Amino acid sequence: MADSIAHTVKAFDDDLGQLRALVAEMGGLAEAALGAAMSALVDRDTAAAERVVADDKKIDAIETEIERQVVRLIALRAPMADDLREVLAALKISGVVERMGDYAKNIARRVPLLLDTGGIEPLSILPAMARATRDMVAAALDAFTARDADAAVAVCESDRVVDDFYNSLFRALLTHMMENPHTITASTHLLFVAKNLERIGDHATNVAEMVYFAATGAQMVERVKGHGWHEGAS
């Protein structure tokens, strides 16, 4: 009996490890897509942008595989408590990461529309905003892998950096459009790019909140916007 239980536990741990690996792979692809989309934008590289759009199918395929494995794992292993929370967190996180990939794809699709952005000075802010956003995504996924609640809280707190970038860029582009009406179309597309980055940051905080719940069983509730977090009732 003891050997049977040990075998079952090991089989579950193996399944859970495979699930974590799939989430990590999916997250890595989404993070890379964001970096490639921004590089394509800065370099005005339409071929690279097209590759980002095409590669989004890989992210979608991994999400489908995660969904299949979660259903199988719950049906065969009937996980309880902490294990069940982690399995469900992996399922939810895969959905959020898929949306991050979609935002990266949306940025790439705007590259052909932004081939002529010379003279738009606020464009220089976007790469720094993208780096801050990628850092959030990477930290959120690392927190999931490590089941690190404190790291998850740090991700949520860092969202203000991305929000500050977005607000600064919004004001700069608005001013630029008023002073240079001929740049309105390109500046509007850049605003959409910035909004996509801001939304990816928001999704990184969603991942972090799921990680926190999976690790602690408590919800991470915003106490006062921009002034820290505290635990709430689950």
PDB file of N, CA and C in Angstrom, residues 114-213:
ATOM      1  N   LEU A 114       3.854  52.096 -39.078  1.00  0.00           N
ATOM      2  CA  LEU A 114       4.731  53.031 -38.369  1.00  0.00           C
ATOM      3  C   LEU A 114       6.128  53.087 -38.987  1.00  0.00           C
ATOM      4  N   LEU A 115       6.198  52.892 -40.280  1.00  0.00           N
ATOM      5  CA  LEU A 115       7.496  52.932 -40.949  1.00  0.00           C
ATOM      6  C   LEU A 115       8.054  54.345 -40.997  1.00  0.00           C
ATOM      7  N   ASP A 116       7.168  55.334 -40.960  1.00  0.00           N
ATOM      8  CA  ASP A 116       7.611  56.727 -41.013  1.00  0.00           C
ATOM      9  C   ASP A 116       7.278  57.405 -39.695  1.00  0.00           C
ATOM     10  N   THR A 117       8.144  57.236 -38.706  1.00  0.00           N
ATOM     11  CA  THR A 117       7.924  57.867 -37.398  1.00  0.00           C
ATOM     12  C   THR A 117       9.063  58.820 -37.060  1.00  0.00           C
ATOM     13  N   GLY A 118       9.797  59.227 -38.076  1.00  0.00           N
ATOM     14  CA  GLY A 118      10.893  60.157 -37.850  1.00  0.00           C
ATOM     15  C   GLY A 118      10.392  61.465 -37.260  1.00  0.00           C
ATOM     16  N   GLY A 119      11.115  61.971 -36.284  1.00  0.00           N
ATOM     17  CA  GLY A 119      10.743  63.244 -35.680  1.00  0.00           C
ATOM     18  C   GLY A 119       9.764  63.143 -34.537  1.00  0.00           C
ATOM     19  N   ILE A 120       9.283  61.931 -34.238  1.00  0.00           N
ATOM     20  CA  ILE A 120       8.372  61.767 -33.098  1.00  0.00           C
ATOM     21  C   ILE A 120       9.220  61.416 -31.880  1.00  0.00           C
ATOM     22  N   GLU A 121       9.613  62.416 -31.156  1.00  0.00           N
ATOM     23  CA  GLU A 121      10.545  62.221 -30.042  1.00  0.00           C
ATOM     24  C   GLU A 121      10.032  61.271 -28.959  1.00  0.00           C
ATOM     25  N   PRO A 122       8.718  61.317 -28.604  1.00  0.00           N
ATOM     26  CA  PRO A 122       8.250  60.397 -27.541  1.00  0.00           C
ATOM     27  C   PRO A 122       8.459  58.920 -27.852  1.00  0.00           C
ATOM     28  N   LEU A 123       8.729  58.588 -29.128  1.00  0.00           N
ATOM     29  CA  LEU A 123       8.985  57.190 -29.492  1.00  0.00           C
ATOM     30  C   LEU A 123      10.129  56.612 -28.670  1.00  0.00           C
ATOM     31  N   SER A 124      11.071  57.461 -28.255  1.00  0.00           N
ATOM     32  CA  SER A 124      12.235  56.985 -27.514  1.00  0.00           C
ATOM     33  C   SER A 124      11.869  56.432 -26.143  1.00  0.00           C
ATOM     34  N   ILE A 125      10.677  56.768 -25.641  1.00  0.00           N
ATOM     35  CA  ILE A 125      10.240  56.276 -24.332  1.00  0.00           C
ATOM     36  C   ILE A 125       9.772  54.826 -24.414  1.00  0.00           C
ATOM     37  N   LEU A 126       9.271  54.418 -25.573  1.00  0.00           N
ATOM     38  CA  LEU A 126       8.651  53.101 -25.708  1.00  0.00           C
ATOM     39  C   LEU A 126       9.585  51.932 -25.374  1.00  0.00           C
ATOM     40  N   PRO A 127      10.834  51.910 -25.867  1.00  0.00           N
ATOM     41  CA  PRO A 127      11.701  50.771 -25.526  1.00  0.00           C
ATOM     42  C   PRO A 127      11.912  50.610 -24.026  1.00  0.00           C
ATOM     43  N   ALA A 128      12.058  51.721 -23.300  1.00  0.00           N
ATOM     44  CA  ALA A 128      12.232  51.638 -21.845  1.00  0.00           C
ATOM     45  C   ALA A 128      10.961  51.102 -21.190  1.00  0.00           C
ATOM     46  N   MET A 129       9.811  51.537 -21.681  1.00  0.00           N
ATOM     47  CA  MET A 129       8.539  51.028 -21.158  1.00  0.00           C
ATOM     48  C   MET A 129       8.413  49.536 -21.432  1.00  0.00           C
ATOM     49  N   ALA A 130       8.828  49.119 -22.627  1.00  0.00           N
ATOM     50  CA  ALA A 130       8.756  47.698 -22.984  1.00  0.00           C
ATOM     51  C   ALA A 130       9.670  46.865 -22.095  1.00  0.00           C
ATOM     52  N   ARG A 131      10.870  47.386 -21.785  1.00  0.00           N
ATOM     53  CA  ARG A 131      11.793  46.647 -20.897  1.00  0.00           C
ATOM     54  C   ARG A 131      11.187  46.478 -19.508  1.00  0.00           C
ATOM     55  N   ALA A 132      10.555  47.542 -18.989  1.00  0.00           N
ATOM     56  CA  ALA A 132       9.923  47.451 -17.668  1.00  0.00           C
ATOM     57  C   ALA A 132       8.788  46.433 -17.689  1.00  0.00           C
ATOM     58  N   THR A 133       8.058  46.397 -18.793  1.00  0.00           N
ATOM     59  CA  THR A 133       6.947  45.446 -18.921  1.00  0.00           C
ATOM     60  C   THR A 133       7.467  44.016 -19.000  1.00  0.00           C
ATOM     61  N   ARG A 134       8.511  43.798 -19.793  1.00  0.00           N
ATOM     62  CA  ARG A 134       9.103  42.450 -19.894  1.00  0.00           C
ATOM     63  C   ARG A 134       9.645  41.993 -18.558  1.00  0.00           C
ATOM     64  N   ASP A 135      10.228  42.913 -17.799  1.00  0.00           N
ATOM     65  CA  ASP A 135      10.735  42.564 -16.471  1.00  0.00           C
ATOM     66  C   ASP A 135       9.598  42.087 -15.572  1.00  0.00           C
ATOM     67  N   MET A 136       8.440  42.758 -15.670  1.00  0.00           N
ATOM     68  CA  MET A 136       7.282  42.343 -14.877  1.00  0.00           C
ATOM     69  C   MET A 136       6.829  40.937 -15.259  1.00  0.00           C
ATOM     70  N   VAL A 137       6.742  40.682 -16.557  1.00  0.00           N
ATOM     71  CA  VAL A 137       6.306  39.369 -17.033  1.00  0.00           C
ATOM     72  C   VAL A 137       7.263  38.279 -16.553  1.00  0.00           C
ATOM     73  N   ALA A 138       8.563  38.522 -16.714  1.00  0.00           N
ATOM     74  CA  ALA A 138       9.561  37.534 -16.297  1.00  0.00           C
ATOM     75  C   ALA A 138       9.489  37.289 -14.795  1.00  0.00           C
ATOM     76  N   ALA A 139       9.333  38.360 -14.013  1.00  0.00           N
ATOM     77  CA  ALA A 139       9.278  38.213 -12.553  1.00  0.00           C
ATOM     78  C   ALA A 139       8.028  37.459 -12.123  1.00  0.00           C
ATOM     79  N   ALA A 140       6.904  37.712 -12.793  1.00  0.00           N
ATOM     80  CA  ALA A 140       5.660  37.010 -12.455  1.00  0.00           C
ATOM     81  C   ALA A 140       5.785  35.517 -12.737  1.00  0.00           C
ATOM     82  N   LEU A 141       6.387  35.175 -13.867  1.00  0.00           N
ATOM     83  CA  LEU A 141       6.551  33.765 -14.219  1.00  0.00           C
ATOM     84  C   LEU A 141       7.567  33.077 -13.303  1.00  0.00           C
ATOM     85  N   ASP A 142       8.621  33.804 -12.928  1.00  0.00           N
ATOM     86  CA  ASP A 142       9.586  33.249 -11.969  1.00  0.00           C
ATOM     87  C   ASP A 142       8.912  32.994 -10.617  1.00  0.00           C
ATOM     88  N   ALA A 143       8.034  33.902 -10.217  1.00  0.00           N
ATOM     89  CA  ALA A 143       7.311  33.730  -8.954  1.00  0.00           C
ATOM     90  C   ALA A 143       6.439  32.480  -8.991  1.00  0.00           C
ATOM     91  N   PHE A 144       5.827  32.219 -10.159  1.00  0.00           N
ATOM     92  CA  PHE A 144       5.012  31.008 -10.300  1.00  0.00           C
ATOM     93  C   PHE A 144       5.871  29.761 -10.169  1.00  0.00           C
ATOM     94  N   THR A 145       7.000  29.757 -10.857  1.00  0.00           N
ATOM     95  CA  THR A 145       7.881  28.593 -10.810  1.00  0.00           C
ATOM     96  C   THR A 145       8.361  28.310  -9.389  1.00  0.00           C
ATOM     97  N   ALA A 146       8.653  29.383  -8.647  1.00  0.00           N
ATOM     98  CA  ALA A 146       9.186  29.241  -7.287  1.00  0.00           C
ATOM     99  C   ALA A 146       8.098  29.207  -6.222  1.00  0.00           C
ATOM    100  N   ARG A 147       6.834  29.395  -6.616  1.00  0.00           N
ATOM    101  CA  ARG A 147       5.724  29.521  -5.657  1.00  0.00           C
ATOM    102  C   ARG A 147       6.077  30.564  -4.587  1.00  0.00           C
ATOM    103  N   ASP A 148       6.550  31.715  -5.032  1.00  0.00           N
ATOM    104  CA  ASP A 148       7.090  32.750  -4.151  1.00  0.00           C
ATOM    105  C   ASP A 148       6.068  33.879  -3.988  1.00  0.00           C
ATOM    106  N   ALA A 149       5.366  33.891  -2.866  1.00  0.00           N
ATOM    107  CA  ALA A 149       4.337  34.900  -2.620  1.00  0.00           C
ATOM    108  C   ALA A 149       4.929  36.298  -2.509  1.00  0.00           C
ATOM    109  N   ASP A 150       6.081  36.424  -1.869  1.00  0.00           N
ATOM    110  CA  ASP A 150       6.706  37.745  -1.721  1.00  0.00           C
ATOM    111  C   ASP A 150       7.100  38.317  -3.081  1.00  0.00           C
ATOM    112  N   ALA A 151       7.620  37.468  -3.952  1.00  0.00           N
ATOM    113  CA  ALA A 151       7.979  37.924  -5.299  1.00  0.00           C
ATOM    114  C   ALA A 151       6.732  38.354  -6.062  1.00  0.00           C
ATOM    115  N   ALA A 152       5.616  37.667  -5.831  1.00  0.00           N
ATOM    116  CA  ALA A 152       4.364  38.040  -6.487  1.00  0.00           C
ATOM    117  C   ALA A 152       3.914  39.432  -6.053  1.00  0.00           C
ATOM    118  N   VAL A 153       4.049  39.720  -4.766  1.00  0.00           N
ATOM    119  CA  VAL A 153       3.695  41.052  -4.260  1.00  0.00           C
ATOM    120  C   VAL A 153       4.575  42.112  -4.914  1.00  0.00           C
ATOM    121  N   ALA A 154       5.862  41.824  -5.062  1.00  0.00           N
ATOM    122  CA  ALA A 154       6.797  42.774  -5.669  1.00  0.00           C
ATOM    123  C   ALA A 154       6.416  43.073  -7.116  1.00  0.00           C
ATOM    124  N   VAL A 155       5.919  42.061  -7.837  1.00  0.00           N
ATOM    125  CA  VAL A 155       5.478  42.280  -9.214  1.00  0.00           C
ATOM    126  C   VAL A 155       4.328  43.288  -9.244  1.00  0.00           C
ATOM    127  N   CYS A 156       3.360  43.113  -8.365  1.00  0.00           N
ATOM    128  CA  CYS A 156       2.215  44.019  -8.339  1.00  0.00           C
ATOM    129  C   CYS A 156       2.639  45.441  -7.994  1.00  0.00           C
ATOM    130  N   GLU A 157       3.582  45.557  -7.090  1.00  0.00           N
ATOM    131  CA  GLU A 157       4.049  46.886  -6.709  1.00  0.00           C
ATOM    132  C   GLU A 157       4.801  47.564  -7.853  1.00  0.00           C
ATOM    133  N   SER A 158       5.470  46.767  -8.704  1.00  0.00           N
ATOM    134  CA  SER A 158       6.242  47.340  -9.805  1.00  0.00           C
ATOM    135  C   SER A 158       5.362  47.822 -10.954  1.00  0.00           C
ATOM    136  N   ASP A 159       4.078  47.493 -10.924  1.00  0.00           N
ATOM    137  CA  ASP A 159       3.188  47.910 -12.006  1.00  0.00           C
ATOM    138  C   ASP A 159       3.112  49.424 -12.117  1.00  0.00           C
ATOM    139  N   ARG A 160       3.334  50.115 -11.014  1.00  0.00           N
ATOM    140  CA  ARG A 160       3.271  51.584 -11.061  1.00  0.00           C
ATOM    141  C   ARG A 160       4.333  52.146 -11.994  1.00  0.00           C
ATOM    142  N   VAL A 161       5.461  51.443 -12.160  1.00  0.00           N
ATOM    143  CA  VAL A 161       6.522  51.911 -13.062  1.00  0.00           C
ATOM    144  C   VAL A 161       6.002  51.937 -14.495  1.00  0.00           C
ATOM    145  N   VAL A 162       5.337  50.855 -14.906  1.00  0.00           N
ATOM    146  CA  VAL A 162       4.772  50.783 -16.255  1.00  0.00           C
ATOM    147  C   VAL A 162       3.669  51.825 -16.422  1.00  0.00           C
ATOM    148  N   ASP A 163       2.838  51.984 -15.404  1.00  0.00           N
ATOM    149  CA  ASP A 163       1.776  52.995 -15.475  1.00  0.00           C
ATOM    150  C   ASP A 163       2.355  54.396 -15.614  1.00  0.00           C
ATOM    151  N   ASP A 164       3.443  54.667 -14.902  1.00  0.00           N
ATOM    152  CA  ASP A 164       4.085  55.985 -14.998  1.00  0.00           C
ATOM    153  C   ASP A 164       4.624  56.214 -16.408  1.00  0.00           C
ATOM    154  N   PHE A 165       5.220  55.168 -16.987  1.00  0.00           N
ATOM    155  CA  PHE A 165       5.697  55.279 -18.365  1.00  0.00           C
ATOM    156  C   PHE A 165       4.534  55.613 -19.303  1.00  0.00           C
ATOM    157  N   TYR A 166       3.428  54.895 -19.125  1.00  0.00           N
ATOM    158  CA  TYR A 166       2.276  55.112 -20.013  1.00  0.00           C
ATOM    159  C   TYR A 166       1.735  56.532 -19.875  1.00  0.00           C
ATOM    160  N   ASN A 167       1.586  56.994 -18.647  1.00  0.00           N
ATOM    161  CA  ASN A 167       1.063  58.346 -18.444  1.00  0.00           C
ATOM    162  C   ASN A 167       1.996  59.397 -19.022  1.00  0.00           C
ATOM    163  N   SER A 168       3.297  59.201 -18.861  1.00  0.00           N
ATOM    164  CA  SER A 168       4.276  60.130 -19.415  1.00  0.00           C
ATOM    165  C   SER A 168       4.225  60.139 -20.936  1.00  0.00           C
ATOM    166  N   LEU A 169       4.139  58.935 -21.521  1.00  0.00           N
ATOM    167  CA  LEU A 169       4.099  58.830 -22.977  1.00  0.00           C
ATOM    168  C   LEU A 169       2.803  59.418 -23.526  1.00  0.00           C
ATOM    169  N   PHE A 170       1.705  59.182 -22.838  1.00  0.00           N
ATOM    170  CA  PHE A 170       0.416  59.725 -23.281  1.00  0.00           C
ATOM    171  C   PHE A 170       0.480  61.253 -23.350  1.00  0.00           C
ATOM    172  N   ARG A 171       1.000  61.864 -22.278  1.00  0.00           N
ATOM    173  CA  ARG A 171       1.090  63.330 -22.260  1.00  0.00           C
ATOM    174  C   ARG A 171       2.036  63.837 -23.350  1.00  0.00           C
ATOM    175  N   ALA A 172       3.169  63.151 -23.519  1.00  0.00           N
ATOM    176  CA  ALA A 172       4.151  63.590 -24.508  1.00  0.00           C
ATOM    177  C   ALA A 172       3.593  63.496 -25.933  1.00  0.00           C
ATOM    178  N   LEU A 173       2.910  62.380 -26.225  1.00  0.00           N
ATOM    179  CA  LEU A 173       2.353  62.214 -27.567  1.00  0.00           C
ATOM    180  C   LEU A 173       1.210  63.186 -27.819  1.00  0.00           C
ATOM    181  N   LEU A 174       0.412  63.456 -26.804  1.00  0.00           N
ATOM    182  CA  LEU A 174      -0.686  64.408 -26.961  1.00  0.00           C
ATOM    183  C   LEU A 174      -0.133  65.799 -27.290  1.00  0.00           C
ATOM    184  N   THR A 175       0.890  66.185 -26.553  1.00  0.00           N
ATOM    185  CA  THR A 175       1.533  67.476 -26.816  1.00  0.00           C
ATOM    186  C   THR A 175       2.135  67.501 -28.213  1.00  0.00           C
ATOM    187  N   HIS A 176       2.784  66.397 -28.587  1.00  0.00           N
ATOM    188  CA  HIS A 176       3.423  66.313 -29.903  1.00  0.00           C
ATOM    189  C   HIS A 176       2.380  66.441 -31.012  1.00  0.00           C
ATOM    190  N   MET A 177       1.222  65.801 -30.842  1.00  0.00           N
ATOM    191  CA  MET A 177       0.181  65.875 -31.863  1.00  0.00           C
ATOM    192  C   MET A 177      -0.369  67.283 -32.011  1.00  0.00           C
ATOM    193  N   MET A 178      -0.495  67.988 -30.899  1.00  0.00           N
ATOM    194  CA  MET A 178      -1.002  69.362 -30.958  1.00  0.00           C
ATOM    195  C   MET A 178      -0.005  70.296 -31.637  1.00  0.00           C
ATOM    196  N   GLU A 179       1.278  70.037 -31.398  1.00  0.00           N
ATOM    197  CA  GLU A 179       2.310  70.900 -31.978  1.00  0.00           C
ATOM    198  C   GLU A 179       2.656  70.510 -33.415  1.00  0.00           C
ATOM    199  N   ASN A 180       2.411  69.242 -33.770  1.00  0.00           N
ATOM    200  CA  ASN A 180       2.754  68.745 -35.111  1.00  0.00           C
ATOM    201  C   ASN A 180       1.586  67.919 -35.664  1.00  0.00           C
ATOM    202  N   PRO A 181       0.537  68.584 -36.128  1.00  0.00           N
ATOM    203  CA  PRO A 181      -0.681  67.868 -36.571  1.00  0.00           C
ATOM    204  C   PRO A 181      -0.428  66.797 -37.626  1.00  0.00           C
ATOM    205  N   HIS A 182       0.641  66.958 -38.435  1.00  0.00           N
ATOM    206  CA  HIS A 182       0.892  65.972 -39.482  1.00  0.00           C
ATOM    207  C   HIS A 182       1.342  64.617 -38.909  1.00  0.00           C
ATOM    208  N   THR A 183       1.650  64.572 -37.607  1.00  0.00           N
ATOM    209  CA  THR A 183       2.081  63.309 -36.987  1.00  0.00           C
ATOM    210  C   THR A 183       0.943  62.627 -36.222  1.00  0.00           C
ATOM    211  N   ILE A 184      -0.267  63.141 -36.347  1.00  0.00           N
ATOM    212  CA  ILE A 184      -1.381  62.616 -35.542  1.00  0.00           C
ATOM    213  C   ILE A 184      -1.602  61.123 -35.789  1.00  0.00           C
ATOM    214  N   THR A 185      -1.604  60.699 -37.043  1.00  0.00           N
ATOM    215  CA  THR A 185      -1.868  59.283 -37.347  1.00  0.00           C
ATOM    216  C   THR A 185      -0.815  58.372 -36.723  1.00  0.00           C
ATOM    217  N   ALA A 186       0.455  58.694 -36.958  1.00  0.00           N
ATOM    218  CA  ALA A 186       1.534  57.859 -36.401  1.00  0.00           C
ATOM    219  C   ALA A 186       1.523  57.896 -34.880  1.00  0.00           C
ATOM    220  N   SER A 187       1.285  59.074 -34.305  1.00  0.00           N
ATOM    221  CA  SER A 187       1.272  59.197 -32.848  1.00  0.00           C
ATOM    222  C   SER A 187       0.129  58.395 -32.239  1.00  0.00           C
ATOM    223  N   THR A 188      -0.997  58.355 -32.928  1.00  0.00           N
ATOM    224  CA  THR A 188      -2.133  57.560 -32.444  1.00  0.00           C
ATOM    225  C   THR A 188      -1.782  56.081 -32.415  1.00  0.00           C
ATOM    226  N   HIS A 189      -1.095  55.606 -33.463  1.00  0.00           N
ATOM    227  CA  HIS A 189      -0.664  54.200 -33.470  1.00  0.00           C
ATOM    228  C   HIS A 189       0.304  53.927 -32.322  1.00  0.00           C
ATOM    229  N   LEU A 190       1.194  54.873 -32.046  1.00  0.00           N
ATOM    230  CA  LEU A 190       2.134  54.702 -30.936  1.00  0.00           C
ATOM    231  C   LEU A 190       1.407  54.661 -29.599  1.00  0.00           C
ATOM    232  N   LEU A 191       0.338  55.435 -29.487  1.00  0.00           N
ATOM    233  CA  LEU A 191      -0.472  55.383 -28.259  1.00  0.00           C
ATOM    234  C   LEU A 191      -1.080  53.999 -28.074  1.00  0.00           C
ATOM    235  N   PHE A 192      -1.530  53.392 -29.174  1.00  0.00           N
ATOM    236  CA  PHE A 192      -2.078  52.039 -29.085  1.00  0.00           C
ATOM    237  C   PHE A 192      -0.995  51.040 -28.676  1.00  0.00           C
ATOM    238  N   VAL A 193       0.226  51.225 -29.182  1.00  0.00           N
ATOM    239  CA  VAL A 193       1.338  50.363 -28.781  1.00  0.00           C
ATOM    240  C   VAL A 193       1.574  50.502 -27.280  1.00  0.00           C
ATOM    241  N   ALA A 194       1.623  51.748 -26.808  1.00  0.00           N
ATOM    242  CA  ALA A 194       1.847  51.990 -25.380  1.00  0.00           C
ATOM    243  C   ALA A 194       0.727  51.371 -24.546  1.00  0.00           C
ATOM    244  N   LYS A 195      -0.505  51.459 -25.033  1.00  0.00           N
ATOM    245  CA  LYS A 195      -1.627  50.870 -24.296  1.00  0.00           C
ATOM    246  C   LYS A 195      -1.506  49.357 -24.243  1.00  0.00           C
ATOM    247  N   ASN A 196      -1.032  48.749 -25.334  1.00  0.00           N
ATOM    248  CA  ASN A 196      -0.814  47.295 -25.318  1.00  0.00           C
ATOM    249  C   ASN A 196       0.228  46.913 -24.273  1.00  0.00           C
ATOM    250  N   LEU A 197       1.302  47.701 -24.177  1.00  0.00           N
ATOM    251  CA  LEU A 197       2.323  47.440 -23.163  1.00  0.00           C
ATOM    252  C   LEU A 197       1.739  47.588 -21.757  1.00  0.00           C
ATOM    253  N   GLU A 198       0.939  48.606 -21.568  1.00  0.00           N
ATOM    254  CA  GLU A 198       0.324  48.834 -20.255  1.00  0.00           C
ATOM    255  C   GLU A 198      -0.599  47.667 -19.882  1.00  0.00           C
ATOM    256  N   ARG A 199      -1.314  47.143 -20.867  1.00  0.00           N
ATOM    257  CA  ARG A 199      -2.213  46.009 -20.607  1.00  0.00           C
ATOM    258  C   ARG A 199      -1.406  44.741 -20.295  1.00  0.00           C
ATOM    259  N   ILE A 200      -0.266  44.552 -20.956  1.00  0.00           N
ATOM    260  CA  ILE A 200       0.582  43.402 -20.627  1.00  0.00           C
ATOM    261  C   ILE A 200       1.041  43.500 -19.181  1.00  0.00           C
ATOM    262  N   GLY A 201       1.402  44.715 -18.748  1.00  0.00           N
ATOM    263  CA  GLY A 201       1.769  44.917 -17.346  1.00  0.00           C
ATOM    264  C   GLY A 201       0.640  44.557 -16.407  1.00  0.00           C
ATOM    265  N   ASP A 202      -0.578  44.954 -16.771  1.00  0.00           N
ATOM    266  CA  ASP A 202      -1.746  44.596 -15.954  1.00  0.00           C
ATOM    267  C   ASP A 202      -1.911  43.082 -15.873  1.00  0.00           C
ATOM    268  N   HIS A 203      -1.689  42.403 -16.980  1.00  0.00           N
ATOM    269  CA  HIS A 203      -1.821  40.944 -16.987  1.00  0.00           C
ATOM    270  C   HIS A 203      -0.714  40.292 -16.160  1.00  0.00           C
ATOM    271  N   ALA A 204       0.459  40.900 -16.138  1.00  0.00           N
ATOM    272  CA  ALA A 204       1.521  40.370 -15.278  1.00  0.00           C
ATOM    273  C   ALA A 204       1.103  40.441 -13.809  1.00  0.00           C
ATOM    274  N   THR A 205       0.404  41.522 -13.419  1.00  0.00           N
ATOM    275  CA  THR A 205      -0.089  41.609 -12.041  1.00  0.00           C
ATOM    276  C   THR A 205      -1.165  40.548 -11.798  1.00  0.00           C
ATOM    277  N   ASN A 206      -1.973  40.251 -12.821  1.00  0.00           N
ATOM    278  CA  ASN A 206      -2.974  39.184 -12.671  1.00  0.00           C
ATOM    279  C   ASN A 206      -2.302  37.847 -12.406  1.00  0.00           C
ATOM    280  N   VAL A 207      -1.223  37.574 -13.138  1.00  0.00           N
ATOM    281  CA  VAL A 207      -0.459  36.334 -12.910  1.00  0.00           C
ATOM    282  C   VAL A 207       0.061  36.315 -11.482  1.00  0.00           C
ATOM    283  N   ALA A 208       0.622  37.442 -11.051  1.00  0.00           N
ATOM    284  CA  ALA A 208       1.191  37.512  -9.701  1.00  0.00           C
ATOM    285  C   ALA A 208       0.119  37.260  -8.639  1.00  0.00           C
ATOM    286  N   GLU A 209      -1.069  37.800  -8.842  1.00  0.00           N
ATOM    287  CA  GLU A 209      -2.153  37.575  -7.877  1.00  0.00           C
ATOM    288  C   GLU A 209      -2.544  36.105  -7.814  1.00  0.00           C
ATOM    289  N   MET A 210      -2.543  35.429  -8.973  1.00  0.00           N
ATOM    290  CA  MET A 210      -2.846  33.994  -8.994  1.00  0.00           C
ATOM    291  C   MET A 210      -1.747  33.199  -8.294  1.00  0.00           C
ATOM    292  N   VAL A 211      -0.507  33.604  -8.493  1.00  0.00           N
ATOM    293  CA  VAL A 211       0.620  32.943  -7.826  1.00  0.00           C
ATOM    294  C   VAL A 211       0.480  33.090  -6.320  1.00  0.00           C
ATOM    295  N   TYR A 212       0.146  34.288  -5.884  1.00  0.00           N
ATOM    296  CA  TYR A 212       0.001  34.550  -4.448  1.00  0.00           C
ATOM    297  C   TYR A 212      -1.093  33.663  -3.845  1.00  0.00           C
ATOM    298  N   PHE A 213      -2.205  33.555  -4.538  1.00  0.00           N
ATOM    299  CA  PHE A 213      -3.296  32.720  -4.035  1.00  0.00           C
ATOM    300  C   PHE A 213      -2.904  31.246  -4.010  1.00  0.00           C
TER     301      PHE A 213
END
